[in-house]
Short mmCIF file of C-alpha atoms and ligand atoms in Angstrom, two decimals:
data_model
loop_
_atom_site.label_atom_id
_atom_site.label_comp_id
_atom_site.label_asym_id
_atom_site.label_seq_id
_atom_site.Cartn_x
_atom_site.Cartn_y
_atom_site.Cartn_z
CA MET A 29 -31.93 100.80 0.23
CA PRO A 30 -30.24 97.57 1.23
CA LEU A 31 -33.06 95.96 3.18
CA ASP A 32 -36.77 95.45 2.68
CA THR A 33 -38.09 96.90 5.94
CA THR A 34 -41.42 97.97 4.49
CA SER A 35 -43.62 94.91 4.85
CA HIS A 36 -42.60 93.64 8.28
CA ALA A 37 -41.11 95.08 11.41
CA LEU A 38 -38.21 92.64 11.17
CA PRO A 39 -35.71 93.55 8.43
CA VAL A 40 -35.74 91.23 5.42
CA ALA A 41 -32.78 90.80 3.07
CA ARG A 42 -33.83 89.58 -0.38
CA THR A 43 -30.37 89.33 -1.94
CA ILE A 44 -27.09 87.70 -0.93
CA LYS A 45 -25.40 91.09 -1.34
CA ASP A 46 -27.71 92.68 1.24
CA LEU A 47 -27.37 89.75 3.63
CA ARG A 48 -23.59 90.02 3.44
CA ALA A 49 -23.66 93.79 4.06
CA VAL A 50 -25.58 93.29 7.33
CA VAL A 51 -23.44 90.37 8.49
CA GLN A 52 -20.23 92.23 7.65
CA ALA A 53 -21.34 95.20 9.77
CA TRP A 54 -21.91 92.86 12.72
CA ARG A 55 -18.53 91.24 12.16
CA ALA A 56 -16.82 94.63 12.01
CA ALA A 57 -18.27 95.30 15.47
CA GLY A 58 -16.78 92.02 16.69
CA GLU A 59 -20.17 90.30 16.98
CA THR A 60 -21.01 86.66 16.23
CA VAL A 61 -23.78 85.26 14.02
CA ALA A 62 -26.06 82.21 14.07
CA LEU A 63 -28.01 81.01 11.03
CA VAL A 64 -31.25 79.01 11.15
CA PRO A 65 -32.16 77.76 7.67
CA THR A 66 -35.90 77.10 7.20
CA MET A 67 -38.55 76.81 4.51
CA GLY A 68 -40.89 79.04 6.53
CA ALA A 69 -44.37 78.15 7.85
CA LEU A 70 -42.68 78.47 11.20
CA HIS A 71 -43.81 76.61 14.32
CA SER A 72 -42.36 76.33 17.79
CA GLY A 73 -39.85 73.70 16.59
CA HIS A 74 -38.26 76.34 14.36
CA ILE A 75 -38.45 78.91 17.16
CA SER A 76 -36.59 76.54 19.48
CA LEU A 77 -33.71 76.61 16.97
CA VAL A 78 -33.81 80.40 16.94
CA ASP A 79 -33.68 80.47 20.75
CA LEU A 80 -30.71 78.08 20.73
CA GLY A 81 -29.01 80.29 18.15
CA ARG A 82 -29.59 83.34 20.32
CA ALA A 83 -27.89 81.55 23.22
CA GLN A 84 -24.83 80.84 21.04
CA ALA A 85 -24.32 84.07 19.10
CA ASP A 86 -24.92 87.83 19.25
CA HIS A 87 -27.20 87.84 16.18
CA VAL A 88 -29.60 85.34 14.61
CA VAL A 89 -30.41 85.21 10.91
CA VAL A 90 -33.36 83.05 9.84
CA SER A 91 -33.47 82.11 6.18
CA ILE A 92 -36.86 81.38 4.64
CA PHE A 93 -36.62 79.71 1.27
CA VAL A 94 -38.83 76.97 -0.13
CA ASN A 95 -36.06 75.28 -2.06
CA PRO A 96 -37.38 73.87 -5.35
CA THR A 97 -34.44 71.52 -5.92
CA GLN A 98 -35.17 69.37 -2.87
CA PHE A 99 -38.70 68.55 -4.06
CA ALA A 100 -39.17 65.83 -6.69
CA PRO A 101 -41.82 66.16 -9.39
CA GLY A 102 -45.17 65.22 -7.82
CA GLU A 103 -44.14 66.35 -4.31
CA ASP A 104 -45.75 69.36 -2.64
CA PHE A 105 -43.48 72.22 -3.79
CA GLU A 106 -46.34 74.36 -5.12
CA ALA A 107 -48.65 73.54 -2.21
CA TYR A 108 -45.98 74.01 0.49
CA PRO A 109 -47.33 76.62 2.94
CA ARG A 110 -45.87 80.11 2.45
CA THR A 111 -46.64 82.39 5.39
CA GLU A 112 -43.88 85.00 5.46
CA GLY A 113 -45.94 87.68 7.21
CA GLU A 114 -46.88 85.33 10.05
CA ASP A 115 -43.33 83.98 10.20
CA ALA A 116 -41.94 87.50 10.60
CA LYS A 117 -44.34 88.17 13.49
CA GLN A 118 -43.17 85.02 15.28
CA LEU A 119 -39.54 86.04 14.84
CA LEU A 120 -39.98 89.56 16.14
CA GLY A 121 -37.79 90.05 19.21
CA LYS A 122 -36.12 86.67 18.59
CA ALA A 123 -34.22 86.99 15.30
CA ASP A 124 -32.35 90.01 13.92
CA LEU A 125 -32.77 89.44 10.22
CA ILE A 126 -34.78 87.33 7.79
CA PHE A 127 -33.05 86.24 4.61
CA ALA A 128 -35.81 85.49 2.09
CA PRO A 129 -34.40 85.28 -1.43
CA ASN A 130 -36.43 84.34 -4.48
CA ALA A 131 -35.55 81.31 -6.60
CA GLY A 132 -33.74 83.46 -9.18
CA GLU A 133 -31.42 84.86 -6.51
CA MET A 134 -30.43 81.36 -5.38
CA TYR A 135 -30.46 79.69 -8.81
CA PRO A 136 -29.71 82.30 -11.49
CA ASP A 137 -29.82 81.31 -15.16
CA GLY A 138 -26.98 78.96 -15.97
CA PHE A 139 -26.75 77.55 -12.44
CA SER A 140 -24.79 74.31 -12.89
CA THR A 141 -23.45 73.07 -9.54
CA THR A 142 -24.83 70.27 -7.38
CA ILE A 143 -23.39 68.84 -4.19
CA ASN A 144 -23.82 65.08 -3.99
CA LEU A 145 -22.89 63.02 -0.97
CA THR A 146 -22.30 59.29 -0.86
CA GLY A 147 -22.50 57.07 2.24
CA VAL A 148 -25.06 58.58 4.56
CA THR A 149 -27.40 59.40 1.65
CA ALA A 150 -27.51 55.74 0.55
CA HIS A 151 -30.22 54.83 3.08
CA LEU A 152 -33.82 55.62 4.10
CA GLU A 153 -34.81 59.08 2.78
CA GLY A 154 -32.09 58.81 0.15
CA LEU A 155 -33.82 55.73 -1.29
CA SER A 156 -37.36 57.09 -0.99
CA ARG A 157 -36.42 60.53 -2.35
CA PRO A 158 -33.34 59.99 -4.57
CA THR A 159 -32.82 63.65 -5.57
CA HIS A 160 -33.71 65.17 -2.20
CA PHE A 161 -30.35 65.35 -0.42
CA ALA A 162 -28.51 66.80 -3.43
CA GLY A 163 -31.04 69.65 -3.33
CA VAL A 164 -30.67 70.05 0.43
CA ALA A 165 -26.85 69.92 0.44
CA THR A 166 -26.58 72.39 -2.43
CA VAL A 167 -28.96 74.95 -0.95
CA VAL A 168 -27.55 74.64 2.58
CA CYS A 169 -24.01 75.06 1.26
CA LYS A 170 -25.12 78.18 -0.61
CA LEU A 171 -26.90 79.56 2.47
CA LEU A 172 -23.86 78.89 4.67
CA LEU A 173 -21.51 80.58 2.16
CA ALA A 174 -23.88 83.52 1.69
CA CYS A 175 -24.13 84.18 5.42
CA MET A 176 -20.88 82.68 6.76
CA PRO A 177 -22.27 82.33 10.29
CA ASP A 178 -20.25 81.14 13.27
CA VAL A 179 -22.91 78.55 14.00
CA ALA A 180 -25.83 77.06 12.06
CA LEU A 181 -28.69 75.19 13.71
CA PHE A 182 -30.65 72.24 12.36
CA GLY A 183 -33.34 70.06 13.94
CA GLN A 184 -32.90 66.39 14.75
CA LYS A 185 -36.43 66.11 13.34
CA ASP A 186 -34.66 65.69 9.99
CA TYR A 187 -32.05 63.37 11.45
CA GLN A 188 -30.57 62.12 8.18
CA GLN A 189 -30.46 65.68 6.85
CA LEU A 190 -28.47 66.70 9.94
CA LEU A 191 -25.97 63.90 9.25
CA VAL A 192 -25.73 64.98 5.61
CA ILE A 193 -24.99 68.57 6.59
CA GLN A 194 -22.46 67.60 9.26
CA THR A 195 -20.69 65.41 6.70
CA MET A 196 -20.69 68.12 4.01
CA VAL A 197 -19.36 70.78 6.39
CA ARG A 198 -16.61 68.43 7.54
CA ASP A 199 -15.68 67.33 4.01
CA LEU A 200 -15.62 70.85 2.57
CA ASN A 201 -13.83 72.31 5.63
CA LEU A 202 -16.46 74.98 6.12
CA PRO A 203 -15.48 76.88 9.29
CA ILE A 204 -18.98 76.74 10.75
CA LYS A 205 -20.20 74.92 13.85
CA ILE A 206 -23.25 72.75 13.15
CA VAL A 207 -25.64 72.28 16.07
CA GLY A 208 -28.37 69.62 16.07
CA ALA A 209 -31.38 70.62 18.16
CA PRO A 210 -33.85 68.30 19.93
CA ILE A 211 -37.21 67.55 18.30
CA ALA A 212 -40.06 69.80 19.47
CA ARG A 213 -43.24 67.76 19.93
CA ALA A 214 -46.91 68.39 20.62
CA PRO A 215 -48.02 67.24 24.10
CA ASP A 216 -49.31 63.98 22.54
CA GLY A 217 -45.87 63.21 21.10
CA LEU A 218 -46.39 64.18 17.46
CA ALA A 219 -43.25 65.89 16.11
CA LEU A 220 -44.11 69.44 15.05
CA SER A 221 -43.97 69.92 11.29
CA SER A 222 -45.12 72.55 8.81
CA ARG A 223 -46.91 69.71 6.98
CA ASN A 224 -49.08 68.73 9.99
CA ILE A 225 -51.63 71.32 8.82
CA TYR A 226 -52.53 68.91 6.01
CA LEU A 227 -53.85 66.33 8.53
CA THR A 228 -57.61 66.05 8.89
CA LYS A 229 -59.03 66.10 12.43
CA ALA A 230 -59.27 62.30 12.48
CA GLU A 231 -55.75 61.87 11.07
CA ARG A 232 -54.39 64.30 13.64
CA LEU A 233 -55.74 61.99 16.37
CA THR A 234 -54.08 58.97 14.74
CA ALA A 235 -50.78 60.71 13.96
CA PRO A 236 -49.16 60.47 17.47
CA HIS A 237 -49.20 56.66 17.19
CA ILE A 238 -46.17 57.00 14.92
CA HIS A 239 -44.16 58.27 17.90
CA ARG A 240 -45.59 55.66 20.27
CA ILE A 241 -44.79 52.79 17.90
CA LEU A 242 -41.28 54.12 17.31
CA THR A 243 -40.68 54.52 21.04
CA GLU A 244 -41.82 50.97 21.79
CA ALA A 245 -39.57 49.55 19.05
CA ALA A 246 -36.59 51.58 20.31
CA GLN A 247 -37.10 50.49 23.91
CA LYS A 248 -37.37 46.82 23.00
CA ALA A 249 -34.34 47.05 20.70
CA ALA A 250 -32.41 48.54 23.61
CA GLN A 251 -33.32 45.42 25.61
CA GLY A 252 -31.72 43.24 22.93
CA GLU A 253 -34.78 42.14 20.95
CA ASN A 254 -34.37 41.27 17.28
CA ILE A 255 -34.48 44.44 15.13
CA GLU A 256 -36.14 42.92 12.09
CA ALA A 257 -38.98 41.42 14.14
CA LEU A 258 -39.54 44.71 15.97
CA CYS A 259 -39.59 46.75 12.77
CA SER A 260 -41.95 44.33 10.99
CA HIS A 261 -44.28 44.48 13.98
CA GLY A 262 -44.15 48.31 13.97
CA VAL A 263 -44.87 48.48 10.23
CA ALA A 264 -47.85 46.11 10.61
CA GLU A 265 -49.19 48.24 13.45
CA LEU A 266 -48.86 51.41 11.37
CA ILE A 267 -50.69 49.79 8.45
CA GLY A 268 -53.45 48.67 10.83
CA LEU A 269 -53.93 52.27 11.93
CA GLY A 270 -54.22 53.56 8.35
CA PHE A 271 -50.65 54.75 7.75
CA GLU A 272 -48.81 53.87 4.55
CA PRO A 273 -45.32 53.26 5.93
CA ASP A 274 -42.30 53.95 3.79
CA TYR A 275 -39.85 52.54 6.33
CA LEU A 276 -39.45 51.90 10.04
CA GLU A 277 -35.86 51.03 10.80
CA ILE A 278 -33.37 50.86 13.64
CA ARG A 279 -29.97 51.85 12.34
CA ASP A 280 -26.46 52.79 13.36
CA ALA A 281 -26.81 56.36 14.69
CA VAL A 282 -23.77 57.64 12.76
CA THR A 283 -23.77 55.79 9.43
CA LEU A 284 -27.46 54.75 9.25
CA ALA A 285 -26.26 51.32 8.12
CA PRO A 286 -28.26 48.29 9.30
CA PHE A 287 -26.98 46.18 12.19
CA GLU A 288 -25.54 43.01 10.63
CA SER A 289 -25.92 41.18 13.94
CA GLY A 290 -29.69 41.78 14.00
CA ILE A 291 -29.48 43.40 17.41
CA VAL A 292 -28.37 46.82 18.62
CA ASP A 293 -24.67 46.66 19.47
CA ALA A 294 -23.62 50.30 18.90
CA PRO A 295 -25.31 53.73 19.29
CA ALA A 296 -28.58 53.47 17.36
CA ARG A 297 -31.45 55.54 16.08
CA ALA A 298 -35.02 54.45 15.29
CA LEU A 299 -36.41 56.21 12.21
CA VAL A 300 -39.76 56.15 10.48
CA ALA A 301 -41.49 57.66 7.47
CA ALA A 302 -45.14 57.07 6.70
CA GLN A 303 -47.88 58.73 4.74
CA LEU A 304 -51.06 59.54 6.65
CA GLY A 305 -53.66 60.97 4.31
CA GLN A 306 -51.95 63.76 2.39
CA PRO A 307 -48.78 64.39 4.41
CA ARG A 308 -45.78 62.13 4.67
CA LEU A 309 -44.72 62.16 8.33
CA ILE A 310 -41.17 61.49 9.48
CA ASP A 311 -39.90 60.97 13.01
CA ASN A 312 -36.92 59.49 14.80
CA ILE A 313 -35.68 58.85 18.31
CA ASP A 314 -32.57 57.77 20.09
CA VAL A 315 -32.38 54.11 21.04
CA PRO A 316 -31.49 54.31 24.71
CA SER A 317 -28.25 52.62 25.70
CA THR A 318 -28.67 50.03 28.42
P1 AMP B 410 -38.06 73.07 7.52
O1 AMP B 410 -38.61 74.45 7.49
O2 AMP B 410 -39.08 72.02 7.71
O3 AMP B 410 -37.10 72.81 6.39
O4 AMP B 410 -37.18 72.99 8.83
C1 AMP B 410 -36.18 73.93 9.10
C2 AMP B 410 -35.37 73.45 10.26
O5 AMP B 410 -36.20 73.28 11.41
C3 AMP B 410 -34.71 72.08 9.99
O6 AMP B 410 -33.40 72.08 10.55
C4 AMP B 410 -35.62 71.14 10.70
O7 AMP B 410 -34.99 69.94 11.12
C5 AMP B 410 -36.03 71.98 11.91
N1 AMP B 410 -37.28 71.47 12.48
C6 AMP B 410 -38.45 71.22 11.84
N2 AMP B 410 -39.35 70.70 12.68
C7 AMP B 410 -38.74 70.61 13.89
C8 AMP B 410 -39.14 70.14 15.18
N3 AMP B 410 -40.35 69.64 15.39
N4 AMP B 410 -38.25 70.20 16.18
C9 AMP B 410 -37.00 70.69 15.98
N5 AMP B 410 -36.56 71.15 14.80
C10 AMP B 410 -37.42 71.11 13.76
#
């Protein structure tokens, strides 16, 4: 039996072989495929990617894999929420197939290959989490090659990750269109994240300030104010509210390099990472062009 259809109403492929059999049948019928890679614990941000995928292809595959190689020792790999049954319910009627391999399927004994990018990984998350993007690039490359979709969708929520994947796909000539989807937010502005469940009630009330502070910095940068002064002010405000900021930066939107001139003079992105209680929150927004 190629697919695990026992536990959920939505078919689940556990092996690359089974995933490929399903995708090849669709291809033989002349149908197109979208892939949405996730680590599960799905929320409406993930579902917005699935809906976008549905609009771009005949079939949508959602992969659910908590990828051990993108977590550093001491990060929350073991504690990361795993809710496959709930995830499958949310995907019913939206996706066609879940690909949920185990770690041994993705990283069999003797696995020896890592994809490392230079340039865009040299900043921000790449400094805070030095092994993270190698884990992400390697697993995403494997997922893309396993599924070979026409299009794969990623959230701008992980803005630097999106740049990493776009760069990898370009450099390796993978014939797959990469789509970056807008950030889904709660009504108070907090970017949806699987890790928001770790916030206490009080922290959840504080958390949206991260978006407000980022928005204010981006708007003032767009008006020509000095970037360093704006970012220092934002960091101080975050600390005052009880965050432990990792960075708050306004960077070139394509390379993530700092602006030498000290002011925004090219397309820019404001990005932040800060711990609030247990979870580390990340967010980013476009710096509007004036
Ligand atoms: P994750 O399961 O956290 O690895 O996320 C899987 C995909 O969903 C990634 O491409 C994320 O960027 C995207 N994603 C996560 N949260 C959001 C959000 N709030 N809005 C849009 N996309 C998101």
